[in-house]
């Protein structure tokens, strides 16, 4: 994975057809997705349950690009090796998921993967400064994690700007996750985000049998986002 700050659209398969995940991953990539975002939830850290490392391993052959795995689980550390073996490129853990996020990020890098750090909307940036040297991506949640289809929390835009300033020249992606649409994407990009996770806004109107709306939706979000770069 080479680092750059170009806009990347990462469809979240949380909004895909759960009976068709492999085909859905192939369809969004064929329609222009840059990364595929996989939301792992444990019914404990967040109030919803999705799937685990075995599903990621099963999907790996269906994703030719970057597999971006967002772990909404606690504890995280006992699961890291399983997600690494499953073929994740990026493994993102929540700062709020336990007392030892520093160790968690070390362990992800130790497993040979890019380390992501996710921040809930209620979490400030104070603790992030100590973690920058261990982090390849910071995911700013613009909804409270657990469910797709929620509204973008605009108060997070100031946090993204401050984070962008804090990161400076470091090769750290800023990902925004939750409520991303062609209306909110440009706001996030103007504040400094380069990776846009979008579930509902990508999958709406399409299906494996009729994937062209995915392409339309991805192009619409990308065009709006790139316009914000000026
Ligand atoms: C929320 C997940 C998001 C979610 C985004 O907990 O982390 O990735 O699927 O979904 P939309 O784009 O529908 O808000
Ligand atoms: Zn996510």
Coordinates of C-alpha atoms and ligand atoms in Angstrom, one line a residue:
X1 CA 0.0 0.0 0.0
X2 CA 1.6 3.2 -1.1
X3 CA 0.6 6.3 0.9
X4 CA -1.0 9.3 -0.8
X5 CA -3.7 11.8 0.1
X6 CA -5.9 11.4 -3.0
X7 CA -9.6 10.8 -2.2
X8 CA -10.4 7.2 -1.6
X9 CA -14.0 5.9 -1.5
X10 CA -14.4 2.9 0.8
X11 CA -17.9 1.3 0.6
X12 CA -19.0 -0.3 3.9
X13 CA -20.4 -3.7 3.3
X14 CA -22.7 -3.2 6.3
X15 CA -25.1 -1.7 3.7
X16 CA -24.6 -4.6 1.2
X17 CA -26.8 -7.7 0.8
X18 CA -25.7 -10.0 3.7
X19 CA -26.5 -13.1 1.6
X20 CA -24.2 -11.9 -1.2
X21 CA -21.1 -10.4 0.4
X22 CA -18.5 -11.9 -2.0
X23 CA -20.4 -10.7 -5.1
X24 CA -21.1 -7.3 -3.5
X25 CA -17.3 -6.8 -2.9
X26 CA -16.6 -7.6 -6.5
X27 CA -19.4 -5.4 -7.7
X28 CA -18.3 -2.3 -5.8
X29 CA -14.7 -2.7 -6.9
X30 CA -15.8 -3.1 -10.5
X31 CA -17.9 0.1 -10.1
X32 CA -14.9 2.2 -8.8
X33 CA -14.5 1.6 -5.1
X34 CA -10.9 2.3 -3.9
X35 CA -11.0 0.3 -0.7
X36 CA -13.6 -2.1 0.8
X37 CA -14.5 -1.3 4.4
X38 CA -15.6 -4.2 6.7
X39 CA -17.4 -3.4 9.9
X40 CA -16.8 -5.9 12.6
X41 CA -19.2 -5.6 15.6
X42 CA -19.3 -7.6 18.8
X43 CA -22.7 -6.8 20.4
X44 CA -20.7 -5.6 23.4
X45 CA -18.5 -2.6 22.5
X46 CA -21.3 -1.6 20.2
X47 CA -25.0 -2.6 20.4
X48 CA -24.9 -4.7 17.2
X49 CA -23.4 -7.9 16.0
X50 CA -22.0 -8.5 12.5
X51 CA -19.3 -11.0 11.7
X52 CA -15.7 -11.9 12.5
X53 CA -12.3 -12.9 11.1
X54 CA -13.7 -16.0 9.3
X55 CA -15.9 -13.8 7.2
X56 CA -12.9 -11.5 6.4
X57 CA -10.9 -14.6 5.3
X58 CA -13.8 -15.7 3.1
X59 CA -14.0 -12.3 1.5
X60 CA -10.3 -11.8 0.9
X61 CA -10.3 -13.5 -2.5
X62 CA -13.2 -11.3 -3.6
X63 CA -11.4 -8.0 -2.8
X64 CA -8.5 -7.2 -5.1
X65 CA -7.7 -3.9 -3.5
X66 CA -7.4 -2.7 0.1
X67 CA -9.4 -4.6 2.8
X68 CA -10.0 -2.0 5.5
X69 CA -11.2 -3.8 8.6
X70 CA -12.9 -1.6 11.3
X71 CA -13.0 -3.5 14.6
X72 CA -15.8 -2.3 16.9
X73 CA -14.9 -5.0 19.5
X74 CA -13.5 -5.2 23.0
X75 CA -11.1 -6.6 23.9
X76 CA -9.2 -6.3 20.6
X77 CA -5.8 -7.8 21.3
X78 CA -6.8 -11.5 21.4
X79 CA -8.4 -11.1 17.9
X80 CA -5.6 -9.2 16.1
X81 CA -3.7 -12.2 14.8
X82 CA -6.9 -13.8 13.4
X83 CA -7.7 -10.6 11.4
X84 CA -4.1 -10.4 10.2
X85 CA -4.2 -14.0 9.0
X86 CA -7.6 -13.3 7.3
X87 CA -5.7 -10.9 5.0
X88 CA -6.7 -7.5 6.3
X89 CA -4.5 -4.7 5.0
X90 CA -5.6 -2.2 7.6
X91 CA -6.8 -3.2 11.1
X92 CA -8.5 -0.3 12.9
X93 CA -9.2 -0.5 16.7
X94 CA -11.1 2.0 18.8
X95 CA -9.2 4.2 21.3
X96 CA -12.2 3.6 23.7
X97 CA -12.0 -0.2 23.4
X98 CA -9.6 -0.7 26.3
X99 CA -6.9 0.8 28.5
X100 CA -4.0 -0.2 26.3
X101 CA -4.5 1.2 22.8
X102 CA -0.8 1.9 22.5
X103 CA -0.1 -1.9 22.9
X104 CA -2.9 -2.7 20.5
X105 CA -1.4 -0.5 17.8
X106 CA 2.0 -2.0 18.4
X107 CA 0.5 -5.5 18.0
X108 CA -1.2 -4.6 14.7
X109 CA 2.0 -3.3 13.3
X110 CA 3.8 -6.3 14.8
X111 CA 1.4 -8.5 12.8
X112 CA 2.6 -6.8 9.6
X113 CA -0.5 -4.7 9.1
X114 CA -1.3 -1.0 8.8
X115 CA -2.6 0.2 12.2
X116 CA -5.8 2.3 12.4
X117 CA -7.1 4.3 15.4
X118 CA -10.8 5.0 15.5
X119 CA -12.3 7.8 17.6
X120 CA -15.9 7.9 18.8
X121 CA -17.7 11.3 18.4
X122 CA -17.4 11.9 22.1
X123 CA -13.6 11.4 22.2
X124 CA -11.2 14.3 22.0
X125 CA -7.8 14.4 20.4
X126 CA -5.7 14.8 23.6
X127 CA -4.6 11.1 23.8
X128 CA -4.0 10.9 20.0
X129 CA -0.8 12.9 20.1
X130 CA 1.0 10.1 22.0
X131 CA -0.1 7.6 19.4
X132 CA 0.8 9.3 16.1
X133 CA 4.0 7.4 15.6
X134 CA 2.2 4.1 15.9
X135 CA -0.7 5.0 13.6
X136 CA -1.2 4.7 9.8
X137 CA -4.8 5.9 9.7
X138 CA -7.1 7.7 12.1
X139 CA -10.8 7.1 11.6
X140 CA -13.0 9.9 12.9
X141 CA -16.5 8.5 13.5
X142 CA -19.1 10.9 12.4
X143 CA -21.9 8.7 13.9
X144 CA -21.9 6.7 17.1
X145 CA -20.7 3.3 15.9
X146 CA -23.0 0.3 15.6
X147 CA -25.4 1.0 12.8
X148 CA -25.4 2.2 9.2
X149 CA -27.8 4.8 7.9
X150 CA -27.4 7.4 10.7
X151 CA -27.0 11.2 10.2
X152 CA -23.5 12.8 10.0
X153 CA -22.6 14.6 13.2
X154 CA -21.3 17.9 11.9
X155 CA -19.5 18.8 15.2
X156 CA -16.8 16.3 14.2
X157 CA -15.6 18.6 11.4
X158 CA -13.6 20.8 13.8
X159 CA -12.0 17.7 15.2
X160 CA -11.0 16.6 11.7
X161 CA -9.4 20.0 11.0
X162 CA -7.5 19.9 14.3
X163 CA -6.3 16.4 13.6
X164 CA -5.2 17.4 10.1
X165 CA -3.1 20.1 11.7
X166 CA -1.7 17.8 14.3
X167 CA -0.7 15.2 11.7
X168 CA 1.2 17.7 9.6
X169 CA 3.5 15.8 7.1
X170 CA 3.2 12.4 8.7
X171 CA 1.9 9.7 6.4
X172 CA -1.3 9.1 8.3
X173 CA -4.7 8.8 6.5
X174 CA -7.7 10.6 7.9
X175 CA -10.8 8.5 7.4
X176 CA -14.3 9.6 8.0
X177 CA -17.0 7.1 8.8
X178 CA -20.7 7.5 9.2
X179 CA -23.3 9.5 7.3
X180 CA -21.0 10.2 4.4
X181 CA -23.0 11.4 1.3
X182 CA -22.3 13.7 -1.6
X183 CA -23.4 16.5 0.7
X184 CA -21.2 15.7 3.7
X185 CA -18.2 14.3 1.9
X186 CA -17.0 17.7 0.7
X187 CA -17.2 19.1 4.2
X188 CA -15.0 16.2 5.5
X189 CA -12.5 16.6 2.7
X190 CA -12.3 20.4 3.2
X191 CA -11.5 19.7 6.8
X192 CA -8.7 17.2 5.8
X193 CA -10.1 13.7 5.3
X194 CA -8.8 11.6 2.5
X195 CA -10.7 8.3 3.0
X196 CA -14.5 8.4 2.8
X197 CA -16.3 5.4 4.2
X198 CA -19.9 5.2 2.8
X199 CA -22.4 2.5 3.3
X200 CA -25.9 3.6 2.5
X201 CA -24.9 6.3 0.1
X202 CA -23.0 3.8 -2.1
X203 CA -25.3 0.8 -2.0
X204 CA -28.6 2.6 -2.3
X205 CA -30.6 1.8 -5.5
X206 CA -28.3 -1.0 -6.6
X207 CA -27.8 -4.7 -6.2
X208 CA -25.5 -7.5 -7.4
X209 CA -27.9 -8.0 -10.4
X210 CA -28.0 -4.2 -11.0
X211 CA -24.7 -2.7 -9.9
X212 CA -24.6 0.4 -12.1
X213 CA -26.1 2.6 -9.4
X214 CA -23.1 1.7 -7.2
X215 CA -20.9 3.3 -9.9
X216 CA -23.1 6.3 -10.1
X217 CA -23.1 6.8 -6.4
X218 CA -19.4 6.4 -6.0
X219 CA -18.7 8.9 -8.9
X220 CA -21.2 11.4 -7.3
X221 CA -19.5 11.2 -3.9
X222 CA -16.0 11.4 -5.5
X223 CA -16.9 14.4 -7.7
X224 CA -18.3 16.3 -4.7
X225 CA -15.4 15.5 -2.6
X226 CA -12.7 16.4 -5.2
X227 CA -14.5 19.7 -5.8
X228 CA -13.8 20.5 -2.2
X229 CA -10.1 20.1 -2.8
X230 CA -10.2 23.1 -5.2
Ligands
LIG1 C1 -20.9 2.4 11.8 C2 -20.0 1.9 10.7 C3 -20.0 2.6 9.4 C4 -21.3 2.5 8.7 C5 -21.4 3.6 7.7 O1 -20.7 1.8 13.0 O2 -18.6 1.9 11.2 O3 -19.0 2.1 8.6 O4 -21.5 1.3 8.1 O5 -22.7 3.5 7.2 P1 -23.4 4.7 6.6 O6 -22.6 5.2 5.5 O7 -24.7 4.2 6.1 O8 -23.6 5.8 7.7
LIG2 ZN1 -16.9 1.5 9.8

